[in-house]
């Protein structure tokens, strides 16, 4: 359940990295996860690799193959599987028919579509209760940790146990609520509790650093904007209690790219949350 890539402020939504060696006679790859699998089948004159999505959600994956005495058309591909889709993604051909080919694969994945087109007309609710205001610890582009893929994330200062509300309608795609630890050393991102909500445009809204047993929703549940979904905490890669919120588009190798969004506040529409500001939820 742990990917190699970690955002500085939160773990990536890429919990599976498998590295396996197969001899050409193998008919199936091992599938240690419950989300996606890469199957291998030997056909006359080739080996076919098929990707299977076990869930009712779109999944974006990247697959890399290294070969000996086999030739792939592309050594690395990234694609999106539709809910419950299974399809051929890569074919390996022998370079020497007298030799038994070998290959090694690595793959990683995340929820959502890399081709998602965000609905920029949509205005998000603040992720807390009506009438409440919380100070922004980090806004867009804050140099401490909101750079690169995390450029358009927002950190709201929140005491542990503060109710977190959905910023947009969607379906709960994944939750983690088993952890109790918050720290700043390498690997601390593994301890973050979170809720991931899939939006209708196939982007994801993600809420991080929740408290242990702090989810108020279950995977597969449809939620509406403003609905309480969890309790804020101080778990994962963190130095102080806060809520990390952002909207993401799936990218390669289980990574997710944050997307700039606008928020409706009592002061009006805010298109770039400012560090140190307090915004009241209308």
PDB file of C-alpha atoms in Angstrom:
ATOM      1  CA  UNK A   1       0.000   0.000   0.000  1.00  0.00           C
ATOM      2  CA  UNK A   2       3.025   2.280  -0.179  1.00  0.00           C
ATOM      3  CA  UNK A   3       4.334   3.820  -3.395  1.00  0.00           C
ATOM      4  CA  UNK A   4       7.928   4.931  -3.806  1.00  0.00           C
ATOM      5  CA  UNK A   5       6.933   8.495  -4.648  1.00  0.00           C
ATOM      6  CA  UNK A   6       5.972  10.804  -1.817  1.00  0.00           C
ATOM      7  CA  UNK A   7       4.837  14.394  -1.973  1.00  0.00           C
ATOM      8  CA  UNK A   8       6.514  16.396   0.740  1.00  0.00           C
ATOM      9  CA  UNK A   9       3.235  17.341   2.373  1.00  0.00           C
ATOM     10  CA  UNK A  10       1.282  14.141   1.795  1.00  0.00           C
ATOM     11  CA  UNK A  11       1.774  10.661   0.365  1.00  0.00           C
ATOM     12  CA  UNK A  12       0.859  10.228  -3.265  1.00  0.00           C
ATOM     13  CA  UNK A  13      -2.351   8.375  -4.037  1.00  0.00           C
ATOM     14  CA  UNK A  14      -0.189   5.586  -5.453  1.00  0.00           C
ATOM     15  CA  UNK A  15      -0.101   2.762  -3.020  1.00  0.00           C
ATOM     16  CA  UNK A  16       1.239  -0.068  -5.211  1.00  0.00           C
ATOM     17  CA  UNK A  17       4.600  -0.677  -6.784  1.00  0.00           C
ATOM     18  CA  UNK A  18       5.302  -4.247  -7.892  1.00  0.00           C
ATOM     19  CA  UNK A  19       8.599  -5.507  -9.239  1.00  0.00           C
ATOM     20  CA  UNK A  20       8.576  -9.057 -10.527  1.00  0.00           C
ATOM     21  CA  UNK A  21      10.627 -11.322 -12.784  1.00  0.00           C
ATOM     22  CA  UNK A  22       8.846 -13.704 -15.125  1.00  0.00           C
ATOM     23  CA  UNK A  23      10.005 -16.456 -17.433  1.00  0.00           C
ATOM     24  CA  UNK A  24       8.241 -16.484 -20.761  1.00  0.00           C
ATOM     25  CA  UNK A  25       6.248 -19.611 -19.940  1.00  0.00           C
ATOM     26  CA  UNK A  26       4.401 -17.843 -17.107  1.00  0.00           C
ATOM     27  CA  UNK A  27       0.732 -17.385 -17.903  1.00  0.00           C
ATOM     28  CA  UNK A  28      -0.175 -14.832 -15.238  1.00  0.00           C
ATOM     29  CA  UNK A  29       1.514 -12.124 -13.241  1.00  0.00           C
ATOM     30  CA  UNK A  30       1.100 -12.036  -9.507  1.00  0.00           C
ATOM     31  CA  UNK A  31      -1.519  -9.562  -8.326  1.00  0.00           C
ATOM     32  CA  UNK A  32      -0.786  -8.554  -4.734  1.00  0.00           C
ATOM     33  CA  UNK A  33      -3.156  -5.580  -4.782  1.00  0.00           C
ATOM     34  CA  UNK A  34      -6.909  -5.318  -4.867  1.00  0.00           C
ATOM     35  CA  UNK A  35      -7.036  -2.444  -7.339  1.00  0.00           C
ATOM     36  CA  UNK A  36      -5.061  -3.254 -10.477  1.00  0.00           C
ATOM     37  CA  UNK A  37      -3.223  -6.233 -11.904  1.00  0.00           C
ATOM     38  CA  UNK A  38      -0.919  -6.874 -14.845  1.00  0.00           C
ATOM     39  CA  UNK A  39      -1.541 -10.331 -16.353  1.00  0.00           C
ATOM     40  CA  UNK A  40       0.918 -12.019 -18.685  1.00  0.00           C
ATOM     41  CA  UNK A  41      -0.140 -14.614 -21.278  1.00  0.00           C
ATOM     42  CA  UNK A  42       2.067 -16.386 -23.804  1.00  0.00           C
ATOM     43  CA  UNK A  43       0.655 -16.375 -27.307  1.00  0.00           C
ATOM     44  CA  UNK A  44       2.174 -17.892 -30.464  1.00  0.00           C
ATOM     45  CA  UNK A  45       5.224 -15.761 -31.145  1.00  0.00           C
ATOM     46  CA  UNK A  46       4.632 -13.192 -28.397  1.00  0.00           C
ATOM     47  CA  UNK A  47       3.811 -12.457 -24.763  1.00  0.00           C
ATOM     48  CA  UNK A  48       0.827 -10.234 -24.035  1.00  0.00           C
ATOM     49  CA  UNK A  49       0.537  -8.027 -20.961  1.00  0.00           C
ATOM     50  CA  UNK A  50      -3.001  -7.062 -19.965  1.00  0.00           C
ATOM     51  CA  UNK A  51      -4.013  -4.560 -17.310  1.00  0.00           C
ATOM     52  CA  UNK A  52      -7.075  -5.259 -15.153  1.00  0.00           C
ATOM     53  CA  UNK A  53      -8.945  -2.735 -13.038  1.00  0.00           C
ATOM     54  CA  UNK A  54     -10.812  -4.413 -10.176  1.00  0.00           C
ATOM     55  CA  UNK A  55     -12.716  -1.326  -9.052  1.00  0.00           C
ATOM     56  CA  UNK A  56     -15.714   0.782 -10.052  1.00  0.00           C
ATOM     57  CA  UNK A  57     -13.416   3.788 -10.486  1.00  0.00           C
ATOM     58  CA  UNK A  58     -11.044   4.950 -13.229  1.00  0.00           C
ATOM     59  CA  UNK A  59      -7.405   4.136 -12.505  1.00  0.00           C
ATOM     60  CA  UNK A  60      -4.371   5.642 -14.213  1.00  0.00           C
ATOM     61  CA  UNK A  61      -1.313   3.395 -14.358  1.00  0.00           C
ATOM     62  CA  UNK A  62       2.250   3.489 -15.632  1.00  0.00           C
ATOM     63  CA  UNK A  63       3.949   0.264 -16.685  1.00  0.00           C
ATOM     64  CA  UNK A  64       7.647  -0.162 -17.423  1.00  0.00           C
ATOM     65  CA  UNK A  65       9.200  -3.333 -18.801  1.00  0.00           C
ATOM     66  CA  UNK A  66      12.841  -4.398 -19.033  1.00  0.00           C
ATOM     67  CA  UNK A  67      13.592  -7.371 -21.219  1.00  0.00           C
ATOM     68  CA  UNK A  68      16.201  -9.891 -22.220  1.00  0.00           C
ATOM     69  CA  UNK A  69      15.783 -11.538 -25.636  1.00  0.00           C
ATOM     70  CA  UNK A  70      12.368  -9.889 -25.942  1.00  0.00           C
ATOM     71  CA  UNK A  71      11.360  -6.679 -27.726  1.00  0.00           C
ATOM     72  CA  UNK A  72       8.504  -4.400 -26.603  1.00  0.00           C
ATOM     73  CA  UNK A  73       7.033  -1.738 -28.883  1.00  0.00           C
ATOM     74  CA  UNK A  74       7.293   0.738 -25.999  1.00  0.00           C
ATOM     75  CA  UNK A  75       9.305   0.086 -22.816  1.00  0.00           C
ATOM     76  CA  UNK A  76       7.038   2.389 -20.773  1.00  0.00           C
ATOM     77  CA  UNK A  77       3.394   3.355 -21.131  1.00  0.00           C
ATOM     78  CA  UNK A  78       0.874   5.373 -19.137  1.00  0.00           C
ATOM     79  CA  UNK A  79      -2.845   4.913 -19.583  1.00  0.00           C
ATOM     80  CA  UNK A  80      -6.207   5.078 -17.832  1.00  0.00           C
ATOM     81  CA  UNK A  81      -8.394   2.040 -17.235  1.00  0.00           C
ATOM     82  CA  UNK A  82     -12.128   2.588 -17.083  1.00  0.00           C
ATOM     83  CA  UNK A  83     -14.038   1.080 -14.137  1.00  0.00           C
ATOM     84  CA  UNK A  84     -13.641  -2.737 -14.187  1.00  0.00           C
ATOM     85  CA  UNK A  85     -11.871  -2.580 -17.555  1.00  0.00           C
ATOM     86  CA  UNK A  86      -9.387  -5.207 -18.734  1.00  0.00           C
ATOM     87  CA  UNK A  87      -7.345  -4.587 -21.865  1.00  0.00           C
ATOM     88  CA  UNK A  88      -4.161  -5.438 -23.726  1.00  0.00           C
ATOM     89  CA  UNK A  89      -1.517  -2.808 -22.999  1.00  0.00           C
ATOM     90  CA  UNK A  90       1.814  -4.230 -24.190  1.00  0.00           C
ATOM     91  CA  UNK A  91       3.141  -7.016 -26.435  1.00  0.00           C
ATOM     92  CA  UNK A  92       6.632  -8.543 -26.232  1.00  0.00           C
ATOM     93  CA  UNK A  93       8.204 -10.281 -29.219  1.00  0.00           C
ATOM     94  CA  UNK A  94      11.255 -12.582 -29.074  1.00  0.00           C
ATOM     95  CA  UNK A  95      14.478 -11.288 -30.584  1.00  0.00           C
ATOM     96  CA  UNK A  96      15.956 -14.795 -30.796  1.00  0.00           C
ATOM     97  CA  UNK A  97      13.633 -17.764 -31.160  1.00  0.00           C
ATOM     98  CA  UNK A  98      16.306 -20.086 -29.769  1.00  0.00           C
ATOM     99  CA  UNK A  99      16.459 -18.237 -26.451  1.00  0.00           C
ATOM    100  CA  UNK A 100      13.966 -18.148 -23.624  1.00  0.00           C
ATOM    101  CA  UNK A 101      13.051 -14.527 -23.057  1.00  0.00           C
ATOM    102  CA  UNK A 102      12.881 -12.917 -19.662  1.00  0.00           C
ATOM    103  CA  UNK A 103      11.370  -9.656 -18.561  1.00  0.00           C
ATOM    104  CA  UNK A 104      10.864  -7.526 -15.513  1.00  0.00           C
ATOM    105  CA  UNK A 105       7.943  -5.175 -14.953  1.00  0.00           C
ATOM    106  CA  UNK A 106       7.317  -2.302 -12.586  1.00  0.00           C
ATOM    107  CA  UNK A 107       4.031  -0.452 -12.323  1.00  0.00           C
ATOM    108  CA  UNK A 108       2.330   2.137 -10.185  1.00  0.00           C
ATOM    109  CA  UNK A 109      -1.134   3.678 -10.248  1.00  0.00           C
ATOM    110  CA  UNK A 110      -3.485   6.282  -8.872  1.00  0.00           C
ATOM    111  CA  UNK A 111      -7.222   6.962  -8.865  1.00  0.00           C
ATOM    112  CA  UNK A 112      -8.650   9.199 -11.579  1.00  0.00           C
ATOM    113  CA  UNK A 113      -7.954   9.952 -15.227  1.00  0.00           C
ATOM    114  CA  UNK A 114      -4.882  11.616 -16.680  1.00  0.00           C
ATOM    115  CA  UNK A 115      -7.194  12.980 -19.383  1.00  0.00           C
ATOM    116  CA  UNK A 116      -9.549  14.594 -16.884  1.00  0.00           C
ATOM    117  CA  UNK A 117     -10.617  18.088 -17.894  1.00  0.00           C
ATOM    118  CA  UNK A 118     -11.363  20.112 -14.791  1.00  0.00           C
ATOM    119  CA  UNK A 119     -14.587  22.095 -14.852  1.00  0.00           C
ATOM    120  CA  UNK A 120     -13.096  25.526 -14.231  1.00  0.00           C
ATOM    121  CA  UNK A 121     -16.576  27.035 -13.908  1.00  0.00           C
ATOM    122  CA  UNK A 122     -17.009  25.182 -10.638  1.00  0.00           C
ATOM    123  CA  UNK A 123     -16.508  27.135  -7.403  1.00  0.00           C
ATOM    124  CA  UNK A 124     -15.541  25.050  -4.362  1.00  0.00           C
ATOM    125  CA  UNK A 125     -16.812  25.358  -0.828  1.00  0.00           C
ATOM    126  CA  UNK A 126     -14.294  25.847   1.931  1.00  0.00           C
ATOM    127  CA  UNK A 127     -13.632  22.468   3.584  1.00  0.00           C
ATOM    128  CA  UNK A 128     -15.108  23.400   6.962  1.00  0.00           C
ATOM    129  CA  UNK A 129     -18.438  24.324   8.550  1.00  0.00           C
ATOM    130  CA  UNK A 130     -20.593  27.276   7.591  1.00  0.00           C
ATOM    131  CA  UNK A 131     -19.690  30.402   9.584  1.00  0.00           C
ATOM    132  CA  UNK A 132     -16.260  29.067  10.504  1.00  0.00           C
ATOM    133  CA  UNK A 133     -12.968  30.651   9.419  1.00  0.00           C
ATOM    134  CA  UNK A 134      -9.556  28.983   9.512  1.00  0.00           C
ATOM    135  CA  UNK A 135      -6.182  30.545   8.820  1.00  0.00           C
ATOM    136  CA  UNK A 136      -4.280  29.513   5.705  1.00  0.00           C
ATOM    137  CA  UNK A 137      -0.867  28.147   6.661  1.00  0.00           C
ATOM    138  CA  UNK A 138       0.209  27.577   3.060  1.00  0.00           C
ATOM    139  CA  UNK A 139      -1.509  28.789  -0.083  1.00  0.00           C
ATOM    140  CA  UNK A 140      -0.769  28.272  -3.755  1.00  0.00           C
ATOM    141  CA  UNK A 141       2.945  28.220  -4.459  1.00  0.00           C
ATOM    142  CA  UNK A 142       4.096  28.452  -0.838  1.00  0.00           C
ATOM    143  CA  UNK A 143       7.783  27.620  -0.920  1.00  0.00           C
ATOM    144  CA  UNK A 144       7.792  25.468   2.220  1.00  0.00           C
ATOM    145  CA  UNK A 145       6.168  22.483   0.507  1.00  0.00           C
ATOM    146  CA  UNK A 146       3.580  23.686  -2.051  1.00  0.00           C
ATOM    147  CA  UNK A 147       5.715  23.549  -5.170  1.00  0.00           C
ATOM    148  CA  UNK A 148       5.814  21.302  -8.219  1.00  0.00           C
ATOM    149  CA  UNK A 149       2.975  18.799  -8.173  1.00  0.00           C
ATOM    150  CA  UNK A 150       1.677  20.349  -4.933  1.00  0.00           C
ATOM    151  CA  UNK A 151       1.689  23.959  -6.146  1.00  0.00           C
ATOM    152  CA  UNK A 152      -2.094  24.416  -5.916  1.00  0.00           C
ATOM    153  CA  UNK A 153      -2.712  22.810  -2.527  1.00  0.00           C
ATOM    154  CA  UNK A 154      -3.968  24.714   0.520  1.00  0.00           C
ATOM    155  CA  UNK A 155      -3.160  24.008   4.172  1.00  0.00           C
ATOM    156  CA  UNK A 156      -5.759  25.223   6.685  1.00  0.00           C
ATOM    157  CA  UNK A 157      -4.792  25.414  10.357  1.00  0.00           C
ATOM    158  CA  UNK A 158      -7.261  23.214  12.267  1.00  0.00           C
ATOM    159  CA  UNK A 159      -7.289  21.811  15.770  1.00  0.00           C
ATOM    160  CA  UNK A 160      -7.399  18.034  16.032  1.00  0.00           C
ATOM    161  CA  UNK A 161     -11.001  16.854  15.864  1.00  0.00           C
ATOM    162  CA  UNK A 162     -12.334  19.768  13.804  1.00  0.00           C
ATOM    163  CA  UNK A 163     -15.059  18.593  11.373  1.00  0.00           C
ATOM    164  CA  UNK A 164     -13.919  18.544   7.740  1.00  0.00           C
ATOM    165  CA  UNK A 165     -16.593  19.175   5.092  1.00  0.00           C
ATOM    166  CA  UNK A 166     -16.699  18.160   1.432  1.00  0.00           C
ATOM    167  CA  UNK A 167     -15.665  20.994  -0.862  1.00  0.00           C
ATOM    168  CA  UNK A 168     -17.475  19.466  -3.856  1.00  0.00           C
ATOM    169  CA  UNK A 169     -19.931  16.668  -4.659  1.00  0.00           C
ATOM    170  CA  UNK A 170     -18.454  13.295  -5.539  1.00  0.00           C
ATOM    171  CA  UNK A 171     -17.973   9.640  -4.684  1.00  0.00           C
ATOM    172  CA  UNK A 172     -15.699   8.517  -1.858  1.00  0.00           C
ATOM    173  CA  UNK A 173     -12.936   6.627  -3.647  1.00  0.00           C
ATOM    174  CA  UNK A 174     -10.632   5.754  -0.780  1.00  0.00           C
ATOM    175  CA  UNK A 175     -10.068   6.376   2.907  1.00  0.00           C
ATOM    176  CA  UNK A 176      -7.254   5.715   5.356  1.00  0.00           C
ATOM    177  CA  UNK A 177      -7.870   6.235   9.056  1.00  0.00           C
ATOM    178  CA  UNK A 178      -5.689   3.696  10.858  1.00  0.00           C
ATOM    179  CA  UNK A 179      -2.693   5.874  11.708  1.00  0.00           C
ATOM    180  CA  UNK A 180      -1.944   7.907  14.817  1.00  0.00           C
ATOM    181  CA  UNK A 181       1.530   9.298  14.093  1.00  0.00           C
ATOM    182  CA  UNK A 182       2.615  12.683  12.763  1.00  0.00           C
ATOM    183  CA  UNK A 183       6.292  13.519  12.113  1.00  0.00           C
ATOM    184  CA  UNK A 184       8.619  15.257   9.646  1.00  0.00           C
ATOM    185  CA  UNK A 185      11.283  12.641   8.915  1.00  0.00           C
ATOM    186  CA  UNK A 186      11.569  10.785   5.627  1.00  0.00           C
ATOM    187  CA  UNK A 187       8.793   8.214   5.350  1.00  0.00           C
ATOM    188  CA  UNK A 188       6.385  10.076   7.624  1.00  0.00           C
ATOM    189  CA  UNK A 189       3.975  10.475   4.718  1.00  0.00           C
ATOM    190  CA  UNK A 190       3.137   6.793   5.126  1.00  0.00           C
ATOM    191  CA  UNK A 191       1.274   7.654   8.336  1.00  0.00           C
ATOM    192  CA  UNK A 192      -1.195  10.148   6.895  1.00  0.00           C
ATOM    193  CA  UNK A 193      -4.918   9.523   7.212  1.00  0.00           C
ATOM    194  CA  UNK A 194      -6.933  10.824   4.287  1.00  0.00           C
ATOM    195  CA  UNK A 195     -10.140  10.839   2.261  1.00  0.00           C
ATOM    196  CA  UNK A 196     -10.102  10.845  -1.544  1.00  0.00           C
ATOM    197  CA  UNK A 197     -13.282  11.906  -3.373  1.00  0.00           C
ATOM    198  CA  UNK A 198     -13.706  11.356  -7.109  1.00  0.00           C
ATOM    199  CA  UNK A 199     -15.507  14.232  -8.840  1.00  0.00           C
ATOM    200  CA  UNK A 200     -17.757  13.926 -11.871  1.00  0.00           C
ATOM    201  CA  UNK A 201     -15.028  15.384 -14.123  1.00  0.00           C
ATOM    202  CA  UNK A 202     -12.671  12.555 -12.956  1.00  0.00           C
ATOM    203  CA  UNK A 203     -10.463  14.828 -10.877  1.00  0.00           C
ATOM    204  CA  UNK A 204     -10.067  14.035  -7.179  1.00  0.00           C
ATOM    205  CA  UNK A 205     -10.541  16.171  -4.092  1.00  0.00           C
ATOM    206  CA  UNK A 206      -8.167  15.017  -1.353  1.00  0.00           C
ATOM    207  CA  UNK A 207      -8.216  15.737   2.365  1.00  0.00           C
ATOM    208  CA  UNK A 208      -5.065  14.841   4.339  1.00  0.00           C
ATOM    209  CA  UNK A 209      -3.714  14.592   7.909  1.00  0.00           C
ATOM    210  CA  UNK A 210      -7.030  13.456   9.426  1.00  0.00           C
ATOM    211  CA  UNK A 211      -7.119  12.027  12.929  1.00  0.00           C
ATOM    212  CA  UNK A 212      -7.126   8.312  13.635  1.00  0.00           C
ATOM    213  CA  UNK A 213     -10.580   6.789  13.025  1.00  0.00           C
ATOM    214  CA  UNK A 214     -11.507  10.210  11.688  1.00  0.00           C
ATOM    215  CA  UNK A 215     -13.472   9.289   8.575  1.00  0.00           C
ATOM    216  CA  UNK A 216     -17.236   9.854   8.680  1.00  0.00           C
ATOM    217  CA  UNK A 217     -17.835   8.303   5.237  1.00  0.00           C
ATOM    218  CA  UNK A 218     -17.211   4.978   3.506  1.00  0.00           C
ATOM    219  CA  UNK A 219     -15.786   4.115   0.057  1.00  0.00           C
ATOM    220  CA  UNK A 220     -18.488   4.135  -2.593  1.00  0.00           C
ATOM    221  CA  UNK A 221     -20.632   6.658  -0.725  1.00  0.00           C
ATOM    222  CA  UNK A 222     -21.927   9.653  -2.646  1.00  0.00           C
ATOM    223  CA  UNK A 223     -21.326  12.927  -0.791  1.00  0.00           C
ATOM    224  CA  UNK A 224     -22.496  16.473  -1.437  1.00  0.00           C
ATOM    225  CA  UNK A 225     -20.644  19.742  -0.982  1.00  0.00           C
ATOM    226  CA  UNK A 226     -20.840  20.943   2.611  1.00  0.00           C
ATOM    227  CA  UNK A 227     -21.376  17.467   4.072  1.00  0.00           C
ATOM    228  CA  UNK A 228     -19.182  16.543   7.072  1.00  0.00           C
ATOM    229  CA  UNK A 229     -16.830  13.791   5.909  1.00  0.00           C
ATOM    230  CA  UNK A 230     -14.089  13.553   8.528  1.00  0.00           C
ATOM    231  CA  UNK A 231     -12.206  14.963  11.490  1.00  0.00           C
ATOM    232  CA  UNK A 232      -9.002  16.932  11.115  1.00  0.00           C
ATOM    233  CA  UNK A 233      -5.828  15.686  12.752  1.00  0.00           C
ATOM    234  CA  UNK A 234      -2.053  15.766  12.700  1.00  0.00           C
ATOM    235  CA  UNK A 235      -1.018  12.513  11.023  1.00  0.00           C
ATOM    236  CA  UNK A 236       1.570  11.866   8.343  1.00  0.00           C
ATOM    237  CA  UNK A 237       4.217  14.320   7.145  1.00  0.00           C
ATOM    238  CA  UNK A 238       3.294  17.289   9.277  1.00  0.00           C
ATOM    239  CA  UNK A 239       4.641  19.698  11.869  1.00  0.00           C
ATOM    240  CA  UNK A 240       1.364  21.064  13.254  1.00  0.00           C
ATOM    241  CA  UNK A 241      -2.341  20.125  13.160  1.00  0.00           C
ATOM    242  CA  UNK A 242      -3.853  21.179   9.847  1.00  0.00           C
ATOM    243  CA  UNK A 243      -5.909  20.082   6.863  1.00  0.00           C
ATOM    244  CA  UNK A 244      -4.198  19.696   3.497  1.00  0.00           C
ATOM    245  CA  UNK A 245      -6.739  20.084   0.687  1.00  0.00           C
ATOM    246  CA  UNK A 246      -6.257  20.083  -3.067  1.00  0.00           C
ATOM    247  CA  UNK A 247      -7.858  18.994  -6.314  1.00  0.00           C
ATOM    248  CA  UNK A 248      -5.740  16.718  -8.493  1.00  0.00           C
ATOM    249  CA  UNK A 249      -5.490  15.222 -11.963  1.00  0.00           C
ATOM    250  CA  UNK A 250      -3.861  11.787 -12.303  1.00  0.00           C
ATOM    251  CA  UNK A 251      -0.347  11.751 -13.775  1.00  0.00           C
ATOM    252  CA  UNK A 252       2.325   9.138 -14.505  1.00  0.00           C
ATOM    253  CA  UNK A 253       3.855   6.760 -11.943  1.00  0.00           C
ATOM    254  CA  UNK A 254       1.064   7.181  -9.414  1.00  0.00           C
ATOM    255  CA  UNK A 255       1.660  10.879  -9.107  1.00  0.00           C
ATOM    256  CA  UNK A 256      -1.069  13.495  -9.055  1.00  0.00           C
ATOM    257  CA  UNK A 257      -0.871  17.062 -10.337  1.00  0.00           C
ATOM    258  CA  UNK A 258      -2.669  19.713  -8.285  1.00  0.00           C
ATOM    259  CA  UNK A 259      -5.085  22.006 -10.122  1.00  0.00           C
ATOM    260  CA  UNK A 260      -5.901  25.646  -9.255  1.00  0.00           C
ATOM    261  CA  UNK A 261      -9.501  26.037  -8.093  1.00  0.00           C
ATOM    262  CA  UNK A 262     -11.668  28.876  -6.794  1.00  0.00           C
ATOM    263  CA  UNK A 263     -13.400  29.024  -3.415  1.00  0.00           C
ATOM    264  CA  UNK A 264     -16.622  30.735  -2.391  1.00  0.00           C
ATOM    265  CA  UNK A 265     -16.153  32.677   0.849  1.00  0.00           C
ATOM    266  CA  UNK A 266     -18.151  35.219   2.849  1.00  0.00           C
ATOM    267  CA  UNK A 267     -15.784  37.832   1.400  1.00  0.00           C
ATOM    268  CA  UNK A 268     -16.505  36.717  -2.192  1.00  0.00           C
ATOM    269  CA  UNK A 269     -14.825  34.346  -4.608  1.00  0.00           C
ATOM    270  CA  UNK A 270     -11.144  33.691  -3.897  1.00  0.00           C
ATOM    271  CA  UNK A 271      -9.057  32.366  -6.774  1.00  0.00           C
ATOM    272  CA  UNK A 272      -5.705  32.291  -4.984  1.00  0.00           C
ATOM    273  CA  UNK A 273      -5.848  31.557  -1.234  1.00  0.00           C
ATOM    274  CA  UNK A 274      -3.300  33.735   0.518  1.00  0.00           C
ATOM    275  CA  UNK A 275      -0.966  32.580   3.258  1.00  0.00           C
ATOM    276  CA  UNK A 276      -1.998  34.063   6.605  1.00  0.00           C
ATOM    277  CA  UNK A 277      -5.518  34.956   5.467  1.00  0.00           C
ATOM    278  CA  UNK A 278      -8.687  33.749   7.166  1.00  0.00           C
ATOM    279  CA  UNK A 279     -11.697  32.952   4.991  1.00  0.00           C
ATOM    280  CA  UNK A 280     -15.168  32.543   6.447  1.00  0.00           C
ATOM    281  CA  UNK A 281     -17.375  29.802   5.015  1.00  0.00           C
ATOM    282  CA  UNK A 282     -20.717  31.287   3.891  1.00  0.00           C
TER     283      UNK A 282
END
